[in-house]
Amino acid sequence: MAATARDLSNVPSVITLRGVNKWFGQFHVLSDINLDVKEGEKIVVCGPSGSGKSTLIRCINRLEEHQAGDLVVHGVPLTNDVKNIEMIRREVGMVFQSFNLFPHLTILDNLTLAPIWVKKMPKKDAEEIAMSLLTRVRIPEQALKYPGQLSGGQQQRVAIARALCMRPKIMLFDEPTSALDPEMVKEVLDVMVELAREGMTMLVVTHEMGFARAVADRVIFMDRGEIVEQNEPEAFFANPQNERTKLFLGQILRHH
Amino acid sequence: MTDMPVGERKQLAPPVDDSGPWGWARKHLFSSWGNALTTIVLIVAMAWILSWFLEWAVFTANFTASTGSECRGGGACWALIREKWRLIFFGTFPFDQQWRPFFAVVIMLAMLVMTSDRRMWKPWRLLVIWSIGSFFTFLLMFGQIHIPLSLFLAIALVVGGVGMSFRKGIAQAGETNAYRALAAIGLVGLVLLFAGVLPNWKLPIAPFSYVETGLWGGIPVTIILATYGLLFAFPYGILLALGRRSNLPLIKGLCVGFIELIRGVPLISLLIMASVMLPLFLPTGVTFDKFLRAQVAVILFAGAYIAEIIRGGLQSLPKGQFEAADAMGLNYVQKTALIILPQALRVVIPPLINTFIGFFKDTSLVLIIGIFDFLNTANQALVDPAWAGYPGEVYLFAAFVYFCFCYSMSRYSKYLEVELNKGTRR
């Protein structure tokens, strides 16, 4: 619960969204989003499916294009300029719900690919970093296997290590545990908690409320493309203000 | 076994013993009266056909006759093949020089065999194998090659340019300077050459007598048309497939238009276009070798088909693969070359080899414009009145040679599927 007491008001913002809007055809998926993410801040985004939470974080590294408003990452405005997009993607790591490891490459090659090709790092250095990260996610012995030979939990830990290999300043997690068998959720969350404790700036879309309680500085609730409510986790769970938030929490916490 | 405690149950043998040859036969051939009857009828029929064929092709066959009229007894006249095999294999290539196409074929087969080994799949190795091998293949076929200065300059420009862009930020200063110098020499040289300042010099390599493409024939023609057709059609098909998925409407439109246009016409009409129409559009004095025109037509045609197959592979990849590559900051070329194509091509190996096999056989359509491929030279063997009346033997022989090539490709495709999926399967 340590996170809730932190005062982040003097910390600079690393991600700024101002009046961000996006549509999928006629469907208004992001509606006037304003958000500041402070350096080192951990934000958990939750909300019902179709609420736009995944789209929100996918806009931050331009996997989705926002159609109106300003989005600035690390001082770099996100525009159609390919240079800017590439610069931002180097600084922002992403972990997907379905892992998205490259099945034709070994675990080690999955990790070293971006450092070697994007950062032009010598292969040996990249492999050293990769091995130290695999050790950190506790699967160094799997380095020479292929993704298909690993369990879901192991694959997701590899995916986290792969994103970290680029030494990103910000990490985006898009429902990282939703595709996992229940017994594997913990091993992935443990790695994420560790990462949070080390000070990484994290934006996590998840329904793991235990994780939110443990590490989040702020929980954001989204519904129908809007940020409906945001608060420190303690207050968010204990005392939700909005009716929609109460309804949602009632639904997902019923079984916990 | 239900009384045993959970976790201590033994692995049981399968209830019916269908192992061993007898078990297998009982299960698959004689499992019911109907199946047993079918099996017996088919075995008898196959034995009857095989015995008839062996009688014709071996026991009563004539291997030594010196003219067709000596072939008697109703068996196959293999003496015809014995007499005409050099015409069938090498066509009208000067008789005393036919060792040249023979070794050209050997070199091409060696290149193909080497390329089929996965360990050779490094751009540099393939480039070295194919440029050296191709050089000797065509030196043997033509007998003389004159390499123009412009080719050397163009190679310098390409090597320098590619080196500069691909080794940017990796290469040492000396290496970078070398690329710059190469590119500069190539560029300046080409400009001077076209301006007429440099003489249009050619490096002559002429160890043998010159044999023009009109005299080429037989198996080397078929292999050259198919191999180089597919060699160039493959990268070109990849580009078309990628272009078809491009976000830029102009590129996409061009690729779609081209693919649909080429797929919409028969290969024969393309060949006739290349052979009859193309010269009409060229300025007078400019001529293209007929063989080269046929080769280009084959490349264009094969490229369109290969493009559609590869597009299928690209579409089969989950969106997440593209997103993961994007999120890592890979640019389009890196994403395509390192992530997308290796997976997409793997998926399309069976249909791709299927197309390769088809094209190997389709090259025989060049007979329509008077090029003597293997099937056409086999036809020529029938023209001799002294050996009239034995088309079956010749076509059977030609079919056998085609089968050897196509079946090897088919087996290779099988091997490749297994090999590429090693370790990546769950």
PDB file of N, CA, C and O in Angstrom, chain A residues 58 61 63 86 89 92 94 96 100-104 110 113-114 117-118 120 146 148-149 155 162 166, chain B residues 168 170 319-321 323-331 334 338-339 342-343 346 422-426:
ATOM      1  N   ARG A  58      -2.984   1.955 -26.627  1.00  0.00           N
ATOM      2  CA  ARG A  58      -2.425   1.684 -27.955  1.00  0.00           C
ATOM      3  C   ARG A  58      -2.207   2.964 -28.763  1.00  0.00           C
ATOM      4  O   ARG A  58      -1.426   2.984 -29.705  1.00  0.00           O
ATOM      5  N   ASN A  61       1.595   4.498 -28.244  1.00  0.00           N
ATOM      6  CA  ASN A  61       2.725   4.158 -29.124  1.00  0.00           C
ATOM      7  C   ASN A  61       2.288   4.008 -30.579  1.00  0.00           C
ATOM      8  O   ASN A  61       2.930   3.348 -31.375  1.00  0.00           O
ATOM      9  N   LEU A  63      -0.013   2.395 -32.136  1.00  0.00           N
ATOM     10  CA  LEU A  63      -0.590   1.224 -32.784  1.00  0.00           C
ATOM     11  C   LEU A  63      -1.982   1.601 -33.269  1.00  0.00           C
ATOM     12  O   LEU A  63      -2.499   1.015 -34.203  1.00  0.00           O
ATOM     13  N   GLU A  86       8.947   6.611 -34.456  1.00  0.00           N
ATOM     14  CA  GLU A  86      10.030   5.671 -34.158  1.00  0.00           C
ATOM     15  C   GLU A  86      10.741   6.035 -32.869  1.00  0.00           C
ATOM     16  O   GLU A  86      11.106   5.168 -32.074  1.00  0.00           O
ATOM     17  N   ARG A  89       8.560   4.949 -29.997  1.00  0.00           N
ATOM     18  CA  ARG A  89       8.482   3.494 -29.839  1.00  0.00           C
ATOM     19  C   ARG A  89       9.744   2.915 -29.217  1.00  0.00           C
ATOM     20  O   ARG A  89       9.701   1.852 -28.594  1.00  0.00           O
ATOM     21  N   VAL A  92       9.134   3.400 -25.445  1.00  0.00           N
ATOM     22  CA  VAL A  92       7.927   2.833 -24.865  1.00  0.00           C
ATOM     23  C   VAL A  92       7.867   1.341 -25.177  1.00  0.00           C
ATOM     24  O   VAL A  92       7.818   0.950 -26.337  1.00  0.00           O
ATOM     25  N   MET A  94       5.969  -2.431 -24.880  1.00  0.00           N
ATOM     26  CA  MET A  94       4.570  -2.865 -24.780  1.00  0.00           C
ATOM     27  C   MET A  94       4.469  -4.368 -24.591  1.00  0.00           C
ATOM     28  O   MET A  94       5.223  -5.130 -25.181  1.00  0.00           O
ATOM     29  N   PHE A  96       1.547  -7.461 -24.675  1.00  0.00           N
ATOM     30  CA  PHE A  96       0.205  -7.693 -25.213  1.00  0.00           C
ATOM     31  C   PHE A  96      -0.506  -8.817 -24.470  1.00  0.00           C
ATOM     32  O   PHE A  96       0.128  -9.685 -23.867  1.00  0.00           O
ATOM     33  N   ASN A 100       2.331 -12.295 -28.323  1.00  0.00           N
ATOM     34  CA  ASN A 100       2.897 -11.879 -29.613  1.00  0.00           C
ATOM     35  C   ASN A 100       4.403 -12.068 -29.711  1.00  0.00           C
ATOM     36  O   ASN A 100       5.099 -11.260 -30.305  1.00  0.00           O
ATOM     37  N   LEU A 101       4.898 -13.152 -29.132  1.00  0.00           N
ATOM     38  CA  LEU A 101       6.298 -13.489 -29.378  1.00  0.00           C
ATOM     39  C   LEU A 101       6.420 -13.945 -30.826  1.00  0.00           C
ATOM     40  O   LEU A 101       5.437 -14.357 -31.435  1.00  0.00           O
ATOM     41  N   PHE A 102       7.633 -13.862 -31.373  1.00  0.00           N
ATOM     42  CA  PHE A 102       7.823 -14.277 -32.759  1.00  0.00           C
ATOM     43  C   PHE A 102       8.124 -15.774 -32.782  1.00  0.00           C
ATOM     44  O   PHE A 102       9.184 -16.201 -32.331  1.00  0.00           O
ATOM     45  N   PRO A 103       7.185 -16.586 -33.286  1.00  0.00           N
ATOM     46  CA  PRO A 103       7.310 -18.035 -33.131  1.00  0.00           C
ATOM     47  C   PRO A 103       8.479 -18.649 -33.895  1.00  0.00           C
ATOM     48  O   PRO A 103       8.903 -19.746 -33.574  1.00  0.00           O
ATOM     49  N   HIS A 104       8.992 -17.940 -34.896  1.00  0.00           N
ATOM     50  CA  HIS A 104      10.064 -18.532 -35.708  1.00  0.00           C
ATOM     51  C   HIS A 104      11.441 -18.215 -35.142  1.00  0.00           C
ATOM     52  O   HIS A 104      12.444 -18.646 -35.696  1.00  0.00           O
ATOM     53  N   ASN A 110      14.290 -13.475 -29.922  1.00  0.00           N
ATOM     54  CA  ASN A 110      13.166 -12.579 -29.703  1.00  0.00           C
ATOM     55  C   ASN A 110      13.602 -11.345 -28.912  1.00  0.00           C
ATOM     56  O   ASN A 110      13.180 -10.233 -29.196  1.00  0.00           O
ATOM     57  N   LEU A 113      16.460  -9.026 -30.933  1.00  0.00           N
ATOM     58  CA  LEU A 113      16.121  -8.492 -32.258  1.00  0.00           C
ATOM     59  C   LEU A 113      16.099  -6.958 -32.289  1.00  0.00           C
ATOM     60  O   LEU A 113      16.798  -6.321 -33.086  1.00  0.00           O
ATOM     61  N   ALA A 114      15.293  -6.374 -31.408  1.00  0.00           N
ATOM     62  CA  ALA A 114      15.152  -4.915 -31.454  1.00  0.00           C
ATOM     63  C   ALA A 114      16.449  -4.194 -31.059  1.00  0.00           C
ATOM     64  O   ALA A 114      16.852  -3.258 -31.749  1.00  0.00           O
ATOM     65  N   TRP A 117      18.739  -4.450 -34.187  1.00  0.00           N
ATOM     66  CA  TRP A 117      18.324  -3.795 -35.435  1.00  0.00           C
ATOM     67  C   TRP A 117      17.896  -2.351 -35.233  1.00  0.00           C
ATOM     68  O   TRP A 117      18.085  -1.526 -36.104  1.00  0.00           O
ATOM     69  N   VAL A 118      17.288  -2.067 -34.097  1.00  0.00           N
ATOM     70  CA  VAL A 118      16.816  -0.688 -33.893  1.00  0.00           C
ATOM     71  C   VAL A 118      17.903   0.159 -33.246  1.00  0.00           C
ATOM     72  O   VAL A 118      18.144   1.287 -33.642  1.00  0.00           O
ATOM     73  N   LYS A 120      21.116  -0.813 -33.084  1.00  0.00           N
ATOM     74  CA  LYS A 120      22.404  -1.146 -33.700  1.00  0.00           C
ATOM     75  C   LYS A 120      23.421  -1.598 -32.656  1.00  0.00           C
ATOM     76  O   LYS A 120      24.601  -1.262 -32.723  1.00  0.00           O
ATOM     77  N   TYR A 146      12.042 -22.342 -28.426  1.00  0.00           N
ATOM     78  CA  TYR A 146      11.137 -21.512 -29.213  1.00  0.00           C
ATOM     79  C   TYR A 146       9.888 -21.196 -28.392  1.00  0.00           C
ATOM     80  O   TYR A 146       9.521 -21.978 -27.505  1.00  0.00           O
ATOM     81  N   GLY A 148       6.798 -21.556 -28.833  1.00  0.00           N
ATOM     82  CA  GLY A 148       5.783 -22.603 -28.787  1.00  0.00           C
ATOM     83  C   GLY A 148       6.057 -23.684 -27.753  1.00  0.00           C
ATOM     84  O   GLY A 148       5.165 -24.448 -27.403  1.00  0.00           O
ATOM     85  N   GLN A 149       7.291 -23.750 -27.268  1.00  0.00           N
ATOM     86  CA  GLN A 149       7.632 -24.795 -26.292  1.00  0.00           C
ATOM     87  C   GLN A 149       7.435 -24.331 -24.854  1.00  0.00           C
ATOM     88  O   GLN A 149       7.677 -25.090 -23.920  1.00  0.00           O
ATOM     89  N   GLN A 155       5.769 -17.510 -21.514  1.00  0.00           N
ATOM     90  CA  GLN A 155       5.800 -16.674 -22.718  1.00  0.00           C
ATOM     91  C   GLN A 155       5.566 -15.208 -22.377  1.00  0.00           C
ATOM     92  O   GLN A 155       6.230 -14.327 -22.915  1.00  0.00           O
ATOM     93  N   ARG A 162      11.414  -9.024 -23.289  1.00  0.00           N
ATOM     94  CA  ARG A 162      11.687  -8.525 -24.632  1.00  0.00           C
ATOM     95  C   ARG A 162      11.458  -7.017 -24.710  1.00  0.00           C
ATOM     96  O   ARG A 162      12.247  -6.283 -25.313  1.00  0.00           O
ATOM     97  N   MET A 166      14.885  -3.124 -24.681  1.00  0.00           N
ATOM     98  CA  MET A 166      15.147  -1.849 -25.339  1.00  0.00           C
ATOM     99  C   MET A 166      15.405  -0.742 -24.326  1.00  0.00           C
ATOM    100  O   MET A 166      15.516   0.415 -24.692  1.00  0.00           O
TER     101      MET A 166
ATOM    102  N   LYS B 168      25.011   1.501 -42.369  1.00  0.00           N
ATOM    103  CA  LYS B 168      25.024   2.840 -41.781  1.00  0.00           C
ATOM    104  C   LYS B 168      25.020   2.727 -40.261  1.00  0.00           C
ATOM    105  O   LYS B 168      24.173   2.058 -39.683  1.00  0.00           O
ATOM    106  N   ILE B 170      26.964   1.148 -38.415  1.00  0.00           N
ATOM    107  CA  ILE B 170      27.617  -0.064 -37.912  1.00  0.00           C
ATOM    108  C   ILE B 170      29.071  -0.096 -38.382  1.00  0.00           C
ATOM    109  O   ILE B 170      29.973  -0.453 -37.632  1.00  0.00           O
ATOM    110  N   LYS B 319      -2.535 -10.449 -36.518  1.00  0.00           N
ATOM    111  CA  LYS B 319      -2.255  -9.009 -36.474  1.00  0.00           C
ATOM    112  C   LYS B 319      -1.216  -8.684 -35.406  1.00  0.00           C
ATOM    113  O   LYS B 319      -0.433  -7.751 -35.549  1.00  0.00           O
ATOM    114  N   GLY B 320      -1.227  -9.485 -34.339  1.00  0.00           N
ATOM    115  CA  GLY B 320      -0.315  -9.232 -33.228  1.00  0.00           C
ATOM    116  C   GLY B 320       1.148  -9.251 -33.632  1.00  0.00           C
ATOM    117  O   GLY B 320       1.970  -8.563 -33.024  1.00  0.00           O
ATOM    118  N   GLN B 321       1.486 -10.043 -34.649  1.00  0.00           N
ATOM    119  CA  GLN B 321       2.881 -10.102 -35.088  1.00  0.00           C
ATOM    120  C   GLN B 321       3.311  -8.756 -35.667  1.00  0.00           C
ATOM    121  O   GLN B 321       4.419  -8.285 -35.418  1.00  0.00           O
ATOM    122  N   GLU B 323       1.889  -5.891 -34.930  1.00  0.00           N
ATOM    123  CA  GLU B 323       1.861  -4.901 -33.848  1.00  0.00           C
ATOM    124  C   GLU B 323       3.084  -5.009 -32.959  1.00  0.00           C
ATOM    125  O   GLU B 323       3.663  -4.002 -32.558  1.00  0.00           O
ATOM    126  N   ALA B 324       3.480  -6.269 -32.656  1.00  0.00           N
ATOM    127  CA  ALA B 324       4.645  -6.446 -31.799  1.00  0.00           C
ATOM    128  C   ALA B 324       5.884  -5.863 -32.475  1.00  0.00           C
ATOM    129  O   ALA B 324       6.692  -5.190 -31.837  1.00  0.00           O
ATOM    130  N   ALA B 325       6.010  -6.102 -33.778  1.00  0.00           N
ATOM    131  CA  ALA B 325       7.163  -5.566 -34.504  1.00  0.00           C
ATOM    132  C   ALA B 325       7.121  -4.040 -34.527  1.00  0.00           C
ATOM    133  O   ALA B 325       8.139  -3.367 -34.322  1.00  0.00           O
ATOM    134  N   ASP B 326       5.926  -3.483 -34.732  1.00  0.00           N
ATOM    135  CA  ASP B 326       5.782  -2.024 -34.721  1.00  0.00           C
ATOM    136  C   ASP B 326       6.148  -1.464 -33.351  1.00  0.00           C
ATOM    137  O   ASP B 326       6.893  -0.495 -33.239  1.00  0.00           O
ATOM    138  N   ALA B 327       5.600  -2.097 -32.311  1.00  0.00           N
ATOM    139  CA  ALA B 327       5.792  -1.572 -30.963  1.00  0.00           C
ATOM    140  C   ALA B 327       7.268  -1.568 -30.570  1.00  0.00           C
ATOM    141  O   ALA B 327       7.703  -0.765 -29.749  1.00  0.00           O
ATOM    142  N   MET B 328       8.053  -2.488 -31.170  1.00  0.00           N
ATOM    143  CA  MET B 328       9.482  -2.541 -30.850  1.00  0.00           C
ATOM    144  C   MET B 328      10.262  -1.455 -31.552  1.00  0.00           C
ATOM    145  O   MET B 328      11.443  -1.265 -31.280  1.00  0.00           O
ATOM    146  N   GLY B 329       9.634  -0.787 -32.514  1.00  0.00           N
ATOM    147  CA  GLY B 329      10.327   0.278 -33.226  1.00  0.00           C
ATOM    148  C   GLY B 329      11.017  -0.178 -34.496  1.00  0.00           C
ATOM    149  O   GLY B 329      11.810   0.551 -35.070  1.00  0.00           O
ATOM    150  N   LEU B 330      10.727  -1.421 -34.934  1.00  0.00           N
ATOM    151  CA  LEU B 330      11.298  -1.861 -36.211  1.00  0.00           C
ATOM    152  C   LEU B 330      10.674  -1.039 -37.335  1.00  0.00           C
ATOM    153  O   LEU B 330       9.482  -0.723 -37.290  1.00  0.00           O
ATOM    154  N   ASN B 331      11.473  -0.693 -38.342  1.00  0.00           N
ATOM    155  CA  ASN B 331      10.880   0.016 -39.473  1.00  0.00           C
ATOM    156  C   ASN B 331      10.274  -0.988 -40.451  1.00  0.00           C
ATOM    157  O   ASN B 331      10.364  -2.202 -40.250  1.00  0.00           O
ATOM    158  N   GLN B 334      12.631  -3.717 -41.908  1.00  0.00           N
ATOM    159  CA  GLN B 334      13.049  -4.679 -40.877  1.00  0.00           C
ATOM    160  C   GLN B 334      11.888  -5.586 -40.488  1.00  0.00           C
ATOM    161  O   GLN B 334      12.038  -6.810 -40.384  1.00  0.00           O
ATOM    162  N   LEU B 338      12.390  -9.443 -41.261  1.00  0.00           N
ATOM    163  CA  LEU B 338      12.769 -10.253 -40.101  1.00  0.00           C
ATOM    164  C   LEU B 338      11.592 -10.974 -39.460  1.00  0.00           C
ATOM    165  O   LEU B 338      11.753 -12.052 -38.899  1.00  0.00           O
ATOM    166  N   ILE B 339      10.425 -10.392 -39.526  1.00  0.00           N
ATOM    167  CA  ILE B 339       9.283 -10.961 -38.803  1.00  0.00           C
ATOM    168  C   ILE B 339       8.243 -11.540 -39.755  1.00  0.00           C
ATOM    169  O   ILE B 339       7.832 -12.691 -39.617  1.00  0.00           O
ATOM    170  N   PRO B 342       9.593 -14.290 -43.073  1.00  0.00           N
ATOM    171  CA  PRO B 342      10.005 -15.641 -42.667  1.00  0.00           C
ATOM    172  C   PRO B 342       8.819 -16.497 -42.241  1.00  0.00           C
ATOM    173  O   PRO B 342       8.782 -17.694 -42.524  1.00  0.00           O
ATOM    174  N   GLN B 343       7.829 -15.880 -41.591  1.00  0.00           N
ATOM    175  CA  GLN B 343       6.669 -16.666 -41.171  1.00  0.00           C
ATOM    176  C   GLN B 343       5.714 -16.905 -42.321  1.00  0.00           C
ATOM    177  O   GLN B 343       5.172 -18.000 -42.482  1.00  0.00           O
ATOM    178  N   ARG B 346       6.988 -19.555 -44.783  1.00  0.00           N
ATOM    179  CA  ARG B 346       6.883 -20.876 -44.196  1.00  0.00           C
ATOM    180  C   ARG B 346       5.501 -21.472 -44.405  1.00  0.00           C
ATOM    181  O   ARG B 346       5.348 -22.636 -44.727  1.00  0.00           O
ATOM    182  N   LYS B 422      10.525 -27.597 -37.186  1.00  0.00           N
ATOM    183  CA  LYS B 422      11.216 -28.218 -36.063  1.00  0.00           C
ATOM    184  C   LYS B 422      11.280 -27.249 -34.891  1.00  0.00           C
ATOM    185  O   LYS B 422      11.726 -26.124 -35.048  1.00  0.00           O
ATOM    186  N   GLY B 423      10.882 -27.695 -33.732  1.00  0.00           N
ATOM    187  CA  GLY B 423      11.053 -26.849 -32.560  1.00  0.00           C
ATOM    188  C   GLY B 423      10.016 -25.758 -32.419  1.00  0.00           C
ATOM    189  O   GLY B 423       9.794 -25.263 -31.328  1.00  0.00           O
ATOM    190  N   THR B 424       9.385 -25.370 -33.525  1.00  0.00           N
ATOM    191  CA  THR B 424       8.428 -24.287 -33.393  1.00  0.00           C
ATOM    192  C   THR B 424       7.020 -24.806 -33.161  1.00  0.00           C
ATOM    193  O   THR B 424       6.131 -24.054 -32.830  1.00  0.00           O
ATOM    194  N   ARG B 425       6.864 -26.113 -33.356  1.00  0.00           N
ATOM    195  CA  ARG B 425       5.541 -26.687 -33.097  1.00  0.00           C
ATOM    196  C   ARG B 425       5.342 -26.882 -31.604  1.00  0.00           C
ATOM    197  O   ARG B 425       6.255 -27.219 -30.882  1.00  0.00           O
ATOM    198  N   ARG B 426       4.132 -26.696 -31.166  1.00  0.00           N
ATOM    199  CA  ARG B 426       3.808 -26.954 -29.792  1.00  0.00           C
ATOM    200  C   ARG B 426       3.892 -28.429 -29.491  1.00  0.00           C
ATOM    201  O   ARG B 426       3.448 -29.233 -30.276  1.00  0.00           O
TER     202      ARG B 426
END
